[in-house]
Amino acid sequence: MSKQIEYAFNYCERVSKKRAKNFYYAFRTLPIQKRQAIYAIYAFCRYCDDVTDGNLPIDEKKQVLATIRTLLNNLELAGDDPVFTALRETISEFEIPTVYFEELMNGFEMDLTKNRFGNFEELKHYCFCVASSVGLICLEIFGYDNDSNAKTHAIDLGIGMQLTNIMRDIKEDGGRGRIYIPLEEMVSHEYTESELMVGLTNDKYHSLMDAQAKRARKYLDSGQQLSPLVKIESRPCVAILHSLYSAI
């Protein structure tokens, strides 16, 4: 491994340790090569997430994401940027399909233009882009039997984790003008956008959140079935990620 590549992976590890919180300790259970690859994926996702949540004007954010999309198609153009260097090595080593990154970028771009979801099908598509795509990327790193249902359970684990994030981050997302709870479900529970934005908790709110939690649990339960389908050295990481989100 060259000094440049070694520095790139070390940089991604520092980003993961600083920003990933409990995720970092789940990642630490992996063998070093897989661990470094997961750090690279996390650092890339964090980089894109910081763009969408940052203070740049929306047109500039779109331009940055467009540039990232271009770089994903030719990572050599990124020069010695540590995140893209580590990402390039990871994609090559684990033969990760580029379509997963295309879906991920679709999700980041969606965050710039869509701040309401009419129904769960819309939200599910968003969850697939921003979370299940990452699950499928990580699955290539974890290793799995191609004849198994691993991809189905990785997709469901991603959806369950993202639905949990949505419930956890209602206040933070509201501050950015975003509501991820399906609007038709808010109507059916007679709970309004304005009530959500001010953080009103009442019986209608609890009923609405109970429905969201039950749905998230269903997807997490499916995601739990992923662990025995990945390579044995990757199972503790998957199990810890599942348990963290189940606890939330």
PDB file of C-alpha atoms in Angstrom:
ATOM      1  CA  MET A   1       0.000   0.000   0.000  1.00  0.00           C
ATOM      2  CA  SER A   2       1.431   3.374  -1.017  1.00  0.00           C
ATOM      3  CA  LYS A   3       1.866   6.213   1.467  1.00  0.00           C
ATOM      4  CA  GLN A   4      -0.897   8.169  -0.288  1.00  0.00           C
ATOM      5  CA  ILE A   5      -3.398   5.322   0.019  1.00  0.00           C
ATOM      6  CA  GLU A   6      -2.383   4.632   3.616  1.00  0.00           C
ATOM      7  CA  TYR A   7      -2.913   8.302   4.463  1.00  0.00           C
ATOM      8  CA  ALA A   8      -6.305   8.257   2.712  1.00  0.00           C
ATOM      9  CA  PHE A   9      -7.595   5.317   4.736  1.00  0.00           C
ATOM     10  CA  ASN A  10      -6.213   6.787   7.966  1.00  0.00           C
ATOM     11  CA  TYR A  11      -7.988  10.050   7.171  1.00  0.00           C
ATOM     12  CA  CYS A  12     -11.299   8.228   6.630  1.00  0.00           C
ATOM     13  CA  GLU A  13     -10.811   6.407   9.926  1.00  0.00           C
ATOM     14  CA  ARG A  14     -10.331   9.724  11.728  1.00  0.00           C
ATOM     15  CA  VAL A  15     -13.518  11.066  10.141  1.00  0.00           C
ATOM     16  CA  SER A  16     -15.405   7.929  11.199  1.00  0.00           C
ATOM     17  CA  LYS A  17     -14.080   8.042  14.756  1.00  0.00           C
ATOM     18  CA  LYS A  18     -15.016  11.717  15.103  1.00  0.00           C
ATOM     19  CA  ARG A  19     -18.395  11.665  13.388  1.00  0.00           C
ATOM     20  CA  ALA A  20     -19.780   8.112  13.411  1.00  0.00           C
ATOM     21  CA  LYS A  21     -20.148   7.817  17.206  1.00  0.00           C
ATOM     22  CA  ASN A  22     -21.395   4.291  18.039  1.00  0.00           C
ATOM     23  CA  PHE A  23     -21.090   3.229  14.401  1.00  0.00           C
ATOM     24  CA  TYR A  24     -17.332   3.504  14.734  1.00  0.00           C
ATOM     25  CA  TYR A  25     -17.205   0.787  17.388  1.00  0.00           C
ATOM     26  CA  ALA A  26     -19.351  -1.504  15.245  1.00  0.00           C
ATOM     27  CA  PHE A  27     -16.913  -0.936  12.384  1.00  0.00           C
ATOM     28  CA  ARG A  28     -13.992  -1.816  14.665  1.00  0.00           C
ATOM     29  CA  THR A  29     -15.194  -5.432  14.870  1.00  0.00           C
ATOM     30  CA  LEU A  30     -14.337  -5.985  11.195  1.00  0.00           C
ATOM     31  CA  PRO A  31     -10.984  -7.291   9.927  1.00  0.00           C
ATOM     32  CA  ILE A  32      -8.690  -4.438   8.957  1.00  0.00           C
ATOM     33  CA  GLN A  33      -9.229  -4.527   5.176  1.00  0.00           C
ATOM     34  CA  LYS A  34     -13.022  -4.522   5.487  1.00  0.00           C
ATOM     35  CA  ARG A  35     -12.838  -2.008   8.310  1.00  0.00           C
ATOM     36  CA  GLN A  36     -10.844   0.435   6.196  1.00  0.00           C
ATOM     37  CA  ALA A  37     -13.300   0.013   3.337  1.00  0.00           C
ATOM     38  CA  ILE A  38     -16.264   0.805   5.591  1.00  0.00           C
ATOM     39  CA  TYR A  39     -14.438   3.886   6.883  1.00  0.00           C
ATOM     40  CA  ALA A  40     -14.050   5.039   3.271  1.00  0.00           C
ATOM     41  CA  ILE A  41     -17.759   4.564   2.575  1.00  0.00           C
ATOM     42  CA  TYR A  42     -18.731   6.369   5.774  1.00  0.00           C
ATOM     43  CA  ALA A  43     -16.387   9.297   5.077  1.00  0.00           C
ATOM     44  CA  PHE A  44     -17.795   9.646   1.560  1.00  0.00           C
ATOM     45  CA  CYS A  45     -21.391   9.607   2.809  1.00  0.00           C
ATOM     46  CA  ARG A  46     -20.542  12.138   5.515  1.00  0.00           C
ATOM     47  CA  TYR A  47     -18.904  14.394   2.943  1.00  0.00           C
ATOM     48  CA  CYS A  48     -22.030  14.363   0.758  1.00  0.00           C
ATOM     49  CA  ASP A  49     -24.308  14.764   3.770  1.00  0.00           C
ATOM     50  CA  ASP A  50     -22.369  17.829   4.892  1.00  0.00           C
ATOM     51  CA  VAL A  51     -22.919  19.330   1.454  1.00  0.00           C
ATOM     52  CA  THR A  52     -26.699  18.861   1.555  1.00  0.00           C
ATOM     53  CA  ASP A  53     -27.002  20.112   5.148  1.00  0.00           C
ATOM     54  CA  GLY A  54     -24.469  22.925   4.801  1.00  0.00           C
ATOM     55  CA  ASN A  55     -24.907  26.666   4.336  1.00  0.00           C
ATOM     56  CA  LEU A  56     -24.145  26.957   0.635  1.00  0.00           C
ATOM     57  CA  PRO A  57     -26.902  28.322  -1.642  1.00  0.00           C
ATOM     58  CA  ILE A  58     -28.923  25.484  -3.138  1.00  0.00           C
ATOM     59  CA  ASP A  59     -27.573  26.082  -6.648  1.00  0.00           C
ATOM     60  CA  GLU A  60     -24.026  25.684  -5.375  1.00  0.00           C
ATOM     61  CA  LYS A  61     -24.988  22.526  -3.487  1.00  0.00           C
ATOM     62  CA  LYS A  62     -26.422  21.086  -6.702  1.00  0.00           C
ATOM     63  CA  GLN A  63     -23.197  21.923  -8.503  1.00  0.00           C
ATOM     64  CA  VAL A  64     -21.056  20.240  -5.835  1.00  0.00           C
ATOM     65  CA  LEU A  65     -23.189  17.093  -5.967  1.00  0.00           C
ATOM     66  CA  ALA A  66     -23.000  17.133  -9.780  1.00  0.00           C
ATOM     67  CA  THR A  67     -19.216  17.321  -9.525  1.00  0.00           C
ATOM     68  CA  ILE A  68     -19.189  14.395  -7.096  1.00  0.00           C
ATOM     69  CA  ARG A  69     -21.307  12.405  -9.550  1.00  0.00           C
ATOM     70  CA  THR A  70     -18.780  13.129 -12.273  1.00  0.00           C
ATOM     71  CA  LEU A  71     -15.900  12.071 -10.046  1.00  0.00           C
ATOM     72  CA  LEU A  72     -17.631   8.780  -9.210  1.00  0.00           C
ATOM     73  CA  ASN A  73     -17.513   7.920 -12.896  1.00  0.00           C
ATOM     74  CA  ASN A  74     -13.792   8.698 -13.041  1.00  0.00           C
ATOM     75  CA  LEU A  75     -12.245   8.729  -9.585  1.00  0.00           C
ATOM     76  CA  GLU A  76      -8.793   9.439 -11.009  1.00  0.00           C
ATOM     77  CA  LEU A  77      -9.992  13.007 -11.602  1.00  0.00           C
ATOM     78  CA  ALA A  78     -10.176  13.543  -7.822  1.00  0.00           C
ATOM     79  CA  GLY A  79      -6.396  13.649  -7.618  1.00  0.00           C
ATOM     80  CA  ASP A  80      -5.018  13.022  -4.137  1.00  0.00           C
ATOM     81  CA  ASP A  81      -8.216  13.862  -2.221  1.00  0.00           C
ATOM     82  CA  PRO A  82      -8.106  11.321   0.652  1.00  0.00           C
ATOM     83  CA  VAL A  83     -11.827  10.447   0.658  1.00  0.00           C
ATOM     84  CA  PHE A  84     -11.946   9.774  -3.068  1.00  0.00           C
ATOM     85  CA  THR A  85      -8.591   7.979  -3.003  1.00  0.00           C
ATOM     86  CA  ALA A  86      -9.846   5.575  -0.322  1.00  0.00           C
ATOM     87  CA  LEU A  87     -13.169   5.243  -2.128  1.00  0.00           C
ATOM     88  CA  ARG A  88     -11.418   4.375  -5.395  1.00  0.00           C
ATOM     89  CA  GLU A  89      -9.388   1.641  -3.709  1.00  0.00           C
ATOM     90  CA  THR A  90     -12.480   0.283  -1.957  1.00  0.00           C
ATOM     91  CA  ILE A  91     -14.644   0.125  -5.084  1.00  0.00           C
ATOM     92  CA  SER A  92     -11.845  -1.620  -6.959  1.00  0.00           C
ATOM     93  CA  GLU A  93     -10.962  -4.092  -4.210  1.00  0.00           C
ATOM     94  CA  PHE A  94     -14.534  -5.186  -3.467  1.00  0.00           C
ATOM     95  CA  GLU A  95     -15.927  -4.767  -6.994  1.00  0.00           C
ATOM     96  CA  ILE A  96     -18.814  -2.608  -5.799  1.00  0.00           C
ATOM     97  CA  PRO A  97     -21.414  -1.908  -8.535  1.00  0.00           C
ATOM     98  CA  THR A  98     -21.505   1.784  -9.453  1.00  0.00           C
ATOM     99  CA  VAL A  99     -25.303   1.705  -9.663  1.00  0.00           C
ATOM    100  CA  TYR A 100     -25.437   1.716  -5.854  1.00  0.00           C
ATOM    101  CA  PHE A 101     -23.552   5.005  -5.767  1.00  0.00           C
ATOM    102  CA  GLU A 102     -25.850   6.423  -8.439  1.00  0.00           C
ATOM    103  CA  GLU A 103     -28.858   5.649  -6.216  1.00  0.00           C
ATOM    104  CA  LEU A 104     -27.081   7.192  -3.244  1.00  0.00           C
ATOM    105  CA  MET A 105     -26.457  10.403  -5.171  1.00  0.00           C
ATOM    106  CA  ASN A 106     -30.131  10.413  -6.203  1.00  0.00           C
ATOM    107  CA  GLY A 107     -30.981  10.465  -2.509  1.00  0.00           C
ATOM    108  CA  PHE A 108     -28.640  13.341  -1.686  1.00  0.00           C
ATOM    109  CA  GLU A 109     -30.028  15.330  -4.609  1.00  0.00           C
ATOM    110  CA  MET A 110     -33.560  14.583  -3.412  1.00  0.00           C
ATOM    111  CA  ASP A 111     -32.723  16.241  -0.095  1.00  0.00           C
ATOM    112  CA  LEU A 112     -32.142  19.502  -1.950  1.00  0.00           C
ATOM    113  CA  THR A 113     -35.494  19.563  -3.729  1.00  0.00           C
ATOM    114  CA  LYS A 114     -37.978  17.460  -1.742  1.00  0.00           C
ATOM    115  CA  ASN A 115     -38.984  18.277   1.825  1.00  0.00           C
ATOM    116  CA  ARG A 116     -42.398  16.560   1.999  1.00  0.00           C
ATOM    117  CA  PHE A 117     -43.568  13.018   1.213  1.00  0.00           C
ATOM    118  CA  GLY A 118     -47.185  12.407   0.324  1.00  0.00           C
ATOM    119  CA  ASN A 119     -47.284   8.726   1.214  1.00  0.00           C
ATOM    120  CA  PHE A 120     -45.096   5.879   2.379  1.00  0.00           C
ATOM    121  CA  GLU A 121     -44.235   4.694  -1.135  1.00  0.00           C
ATOM    122  CA  GLU A 122     -42.562   8.052  -1.789  1.00  0.00           C
ATOM    123  CA  LEU A 123     -40.749   7.856   1.528  1.00  0.00           C
ATOM    124  CA  LYS A 124     -39.707   4.246   0.949  1.00  0.00           C
ATOM    125  CA  HIS A 125     -38.082   5.213  -2.352  1.00  0.00           C
ATOM    126  CA  TYR A 126     -36.176   7.988  -0.587  1.00  0.00           C
ATOM    127  CA  CYS A 127     -35.075   5.565   2.153  1.00  0.00           C
ATOM    128  CA  PHE A 128     -33.838   3.135  -0.469  1.00  0.00           C
ATOM    129  CA  CYS A 129     -31.737   5.833  -2.110  1.00  0.00           C
ATOM    130  CA  VAL A 130     -30.132   7.286   1.013  1.00  0.00           C
ATOM    131  CA  ALA A 131     -29.872   4.169   3.183  1.00  0.00           C
ATOM    132  CA  SER A 132     -30.515   0.871   1.389  1.00  0.00           C
ATOM    133  CA  SER A 133     -27.998   1.816  -1.291  1.00  0.00           C
ATOM    134  CA  VAL A 134     -25.385   2.146   1.463  1.00  0.00           C
ATOM    135  CA  GLY A 135     -26.504  -1.209   2.858  1.00  0.00           C
ATOM    136  CA  LEU A 136     -25.940  -2.819  -0.540  1.00  0.00           C
ATOM    137  CA  ILE A 137     -22.518  -1.163  -0.820  1.00  0.00           C
ATOM    138  CA  CYS A 138     -21.556  -2.447   2.624  1.00  0.00           C
ATOM    139  CA  LEU A 139     -22.891  -5.894   1.756  1.00  0.00           C
ATOM    140  CA  GLU A 140     -20.259  -6.189  -0.970  1.00  0.00           C
ATOM    141  CA  ILE A 141     -17.634  -5.402   1.658  1.00  0.00           C
ATOM    142  CA  PHE A 142     -19.092  -7.760   4.266  1.00  0.00           C
ATOM    143  CA  GLY A 143     -19.233 -10.634   1.781  1.00  0.00           C
ATOM    144  CA  TYR A 144     -22.237 -12.926   1.338  1.00  0.00           C
ATOM    145  CA  ASP A 145     -23.582 -15.971  -0.452  1.00  0.00           C
ATOM    146  CA  ASN A 146     -24.991 -14.865  -3.804  1.00  0.00           C
ATOM    147  CA  ASP A 147     -27.750 -17.468  -3.568  1.00  0.00           C
ATOM    148  CA  SER A 148     -29.084 -16.066  -0.299  1.00  0.00           C
ATOM    149  CA  ASN A 149     -31.654 -13.361   0.432  1.00  0.00           C
ATOM    150  CA  ALA A 150     -28.901 -11.104   1.735  1.00  0.00           C
ATOM    151  CA  LYS A 151     -29.712  -8.204  -0.595  1.00  0.00           C
ATOM    152  CA  THR A 152     -33.383  -8.184   0.416  1.00  0.00           C
ATOM    153  CA  HIS A 153     -32.496  -8.065   4.098  1.00  0.00           C
ATOM    154  CA  ALA A 154     -29.772  -5.440   3.537  1.00  0.00           C
ATOM    155  CA  ILE A 155     -32.341  -3.248   1.774  1.00  0.00           C
ATOM    156  CA  ASP A 156     -34.827  -3.703   4.611  1.00  0.00           C
ATOM    157  CA  LEU A 157     -32.201  -3.001   7.274  1.00  0.00           C
ATOM    158  CA  GLY A 158     -31.379   0.265   5.506  1.00  0.00           C
ATOM    159  CA  ILE A 159     -35.046   1.263   5.361  1.00  0.00           C
ATOM    160  CA  GLY A 160     -35.545   0.380   9.030  1.00  0.00           C
ATOM    161  CA  MET A 161     -32.503   2.398  10.070  1.00  0.00           C
ATOM    162  CA  GLN A 162     -33.574   5.422   8.018  1.00  0.00           C
ATOM    163  CA  LEU A 163     -37.129   5.303   9.392  1.00  0.00           C
ATOM    164  CA  THR A 164     -35.598   5.267  12.868  1.00  0.00           C
ATOM    165  CA  ASN A 165     -33.435   8.280  11.980  1.00  0.00           C
ATOM    166  CA  ILE A 166     -36.535  10.101  10.785  1.00  0.00           C
ATOM    167  CA  MET A 167     -38.333   9.591  14.092  1.00  0.00           C
ATOM    168  CA  ARG A 168     -35.231  10.499  16.089  1.00  0.00           C
ATOM    169  CA  ASP A 169     -34.518  13.665  14.097  1.00  0.00           C
ATOM    170  CA  ILE A 170     -37.989  15.185  13.748  1.00  0.00           C
ATOM    171  CA  LYS A 171     -37.010  18.378  15.558  1.00  0.00           C
ATOM    172  CA  GLU A 172     -33.699  18.789  13.702  1.00  0.00           C
ATOM    173  CA  ASP A 173     -35.316  18.129  10.323  1.00  0.00           C
ATOM    174  CA  GLY A 174     -38.158  20.502  11.134  1.00  0.00           C
ATOM    175  CA  GLY A 175     -35.591  23.223  11.726  1.00  0.00           C
ATOM    176  CA  ARG A 176     -34.467  22.700   8.132  1.00  0.00           C
ATOM    177  CA  GLY A 177     -38.058  22.832   6.886  1.00  0.00           C
ATOM    178  CA  ARG A 178     -38.203  19.080   6.242  1.00  0.00           C
ATOM    179  CA  ILE A 179     -40.985  16.689   7.206  1.00  0.00           C
ATOM    180  CA  TYR A 180     -40.358  13.038   6.434  1.00  0.00           C
ATOM    181  CA  ILE A 181     -43.489  11.612   8.063  1.00  0.00           C
ATOM    182  CA  PRO A 182     -45.901  10.758   5.192  1.00  0.00           C
ATOM    183  CA  LEU A 183     -48.442  13.569   4.934  1.00  0.00           C
ATOM    184  CA  GLU A 184     -51.410  11.285   4.305  1.00  0.00           C
ATOM    185  CA  GLU A 185     -50.649   9.502   7.579  1.00  0.00           C
ATOM    186  CA  MET A 186     -50.493  12.801   9.431  1.00  0.00           C
ATOM    187  CA  VAL A 187     -53.932  13.624   8.013  1.00  0.00           C
ATOM    188  CA  SER A 188     -55.354  10.231   9.025  1.00  0.00           C
ATOM    189  CA  HIS A 189     -54.054  10.770  12.582  1.00  0.00           C
ATOM    190  CA  GLU A 190     -55.373  14.361  12.569  1.00  0.00           C
ATOM    191  CA  TYR A 191     -51.950  15.766  13.398  1.00  0.00           C
ATOM    192  CA  THR A 192     -50.873  18.866  11.482  1.00  0.00           C
ATOM    193  CA  GLU A 193     -47.610  20.113   9.999  1.00  0.00           C
ATOM    194  CA  SER A 194     -47.716  23.194  12.211  1.00  0.00           C
ATOM    195  CA  GLU A 195     -48.105  21.010  15.313  1.00  0.00           C
ATOM    196  CA  LEU A 196     -45.127  18.935  14.236  1.00  0.00           C
ATOM    197  CA  MET A 197     -43.014  22.011  13.602  1.00  0.00           C
ATOM    198  CA  VAL A 198     -43.598  23.363  17.119  1.00  0.00           C
ATOM    199  CA  GLY A 199     -43.076  19.950  18.714  1.00  0.00           C
ATOM    200  CA  LEU A 200     -46.578  19.480  20.089  1.00  0.00           C
ATOM    201  CA  THR A 201     -46.902  16.079  21.759  1.00  0.00           C
ATOM    202  CA  ASN A 202     -50.428  14.831  22.395  1.00  0.00           C
ATOM    203  CA  ASP A 203     -52.421  11.635  21.929  1.00  0.00           C
ATOM    204  CA  LYS A 204     -52.603  12.166  18.164  1.00  0.00           C
ATOM    205  CA  TYR A 205     -48.838  12.613  17.986  1.00  0.00           C
ATOM    206  CA  HIS A 206     -48.206   9.464  20.003  1.00  0.00           C
ATOM    207  CA  SER A 207     -50.598   7.488  17.812  1.00  0.00           C
ATOM    208  CA  LEU A 208     -48.815   8.749  14.692  1.00  0.00           C
ATOM    209  CA  MET A 209     -45.390   7.912  16.087  1.00  0.00           C
ATOM    210  CA  ASP A 210     -46.538   4.476  17.228  1.00  0.00           C
ATOM    211  CA  ALA A 211     -47.492   3.698  13.631  1.00  0.00           C
ATOM    212  CA  GLN A 212     -44.065   4.870  12.428  1.00  0.00           C
ATOM    213  CA  ALA A 213     -42.284   2.800  15.077  1.00  0.00           C
ATOM    214  CA  LYS A 214     -44.193  -0.365  14.211  1.00  0.00           C
ATOM    215  CA  ARG A 215     -43.265   0.056  10.557  1.00  0.00           C
ATOM    216  CA  ALA A 216     -39.606   0.651  11.393  1.00  0.00           C
ATOM    217  CA  ARG A 217     -39.607  -2.426  13.614  1.00  0.00           C
ATOM    218  CA  LYS A 218     -40.958  -4.560  10.768  1.00  0.00           C
ATOM    219  CA  TYR A 219     -38.071  -3.535   8.524  1.00  0.00           C
ATOM    220  CA  LEU A 220     -35.510  -3.905  11.312  1.00  0.00           C
ATOM    221  CA  ASP A 221     -36.825  -7.408  12.034  1.00  0.00           C
ATOM    222  CA  SER A 222     -36.218  -8.316   8.403  1.00  0.00           C
ATOM    223  CA  GLY A 223     -32.804  -6.660   8.568  1.00  0.00           C
ATOM    224  CA  GLN A 224     -31.890  -8.795  11.574  1.00  0.00           C
ATOM    225  CA  GLN A 225     -31.937 -11.808   9.268  1.00  0.00           C
ATOM    226  CA  LEU A 226     -28.967 -10.390   7.360  1.00  0.00           C
ATOM    227  CA  SER A 227     -26.372 -11.231   9.988  1.00  0.00           C
ATOM    228  CA  PRO A 228     -26.161 -15.023   9.436  1.00  0.00           C
ATOM    229  CA  LEU A 229     -26.047 -14.497   5.653  1.00  0.00           C
ATOM    230  CA  VAL A 230     -22.823 -12.467   5.566  1.00  0.00           C
ATOM    231  CA  LYS A 231     -19.295 -13.800   6.012  1.00  0.00           C
ATOM    232  CA  ILE A 232     -18.676 -14.886   9.588  1.00  0.00           C
ATOM    233  CA  GLU A 233     -16.113 -12.143  10.311  1.00  0.00           C
ATOM    234  CA  SER A 234     -18.684  -9.498   9.333  1.00  0.00           C
ATOM    235  CA  ARG A 235     -21.553 -10.771  11.469  1.00  0.00           C
ATOM    236  CA  PRO A 236     -20.704  -8.897  14.697  1.00  0.00           C
ATOM    237  CA  CYS A 237     -20.745  -5.551  12.848  1.00  0.00           C
ATOM    238  CA  VAL A 238     -24.162  -6.221  11.310  1.00  0.00           C
ATOM    239  CA  ALA A 239     -25.549  -7.462  14.628  1.00  0.00           C
ATOM    240  CA  ILE A 240     -24.313  -4.381  16.496  1.00  0.00           C
ATOM    241  CA  LEU A 241     -25.776  -1.981  13.919  1.00  0.00           C
ATOM    242  CA  HIS A 242     -29.118  -3.750  14.178  1.00  0.00           C
ATOM    243  CA  SER A 243     -29.095  -3.735  17.978  1.00  0.00           C
ATOM    244  CA  LEU A 244     -28.193  -0.021  18.120  1.00  0.00           C
ATOM    245  CA  TYR A 245     -31.160   0.931  15.971  1.00  0.00           C
ATOM    246  CA  SER A 246     -33.528  -1.488  17.685  1.00  0.00           C
ATOM    247  CA  ALA A 247     -32.653   0.201  20.973  1.00  0.00           C
ATOM    248  CA  ILE A 248     -33.418   3.648  19.520  1.00  0.00           C
TER     249      ILE A 248
END
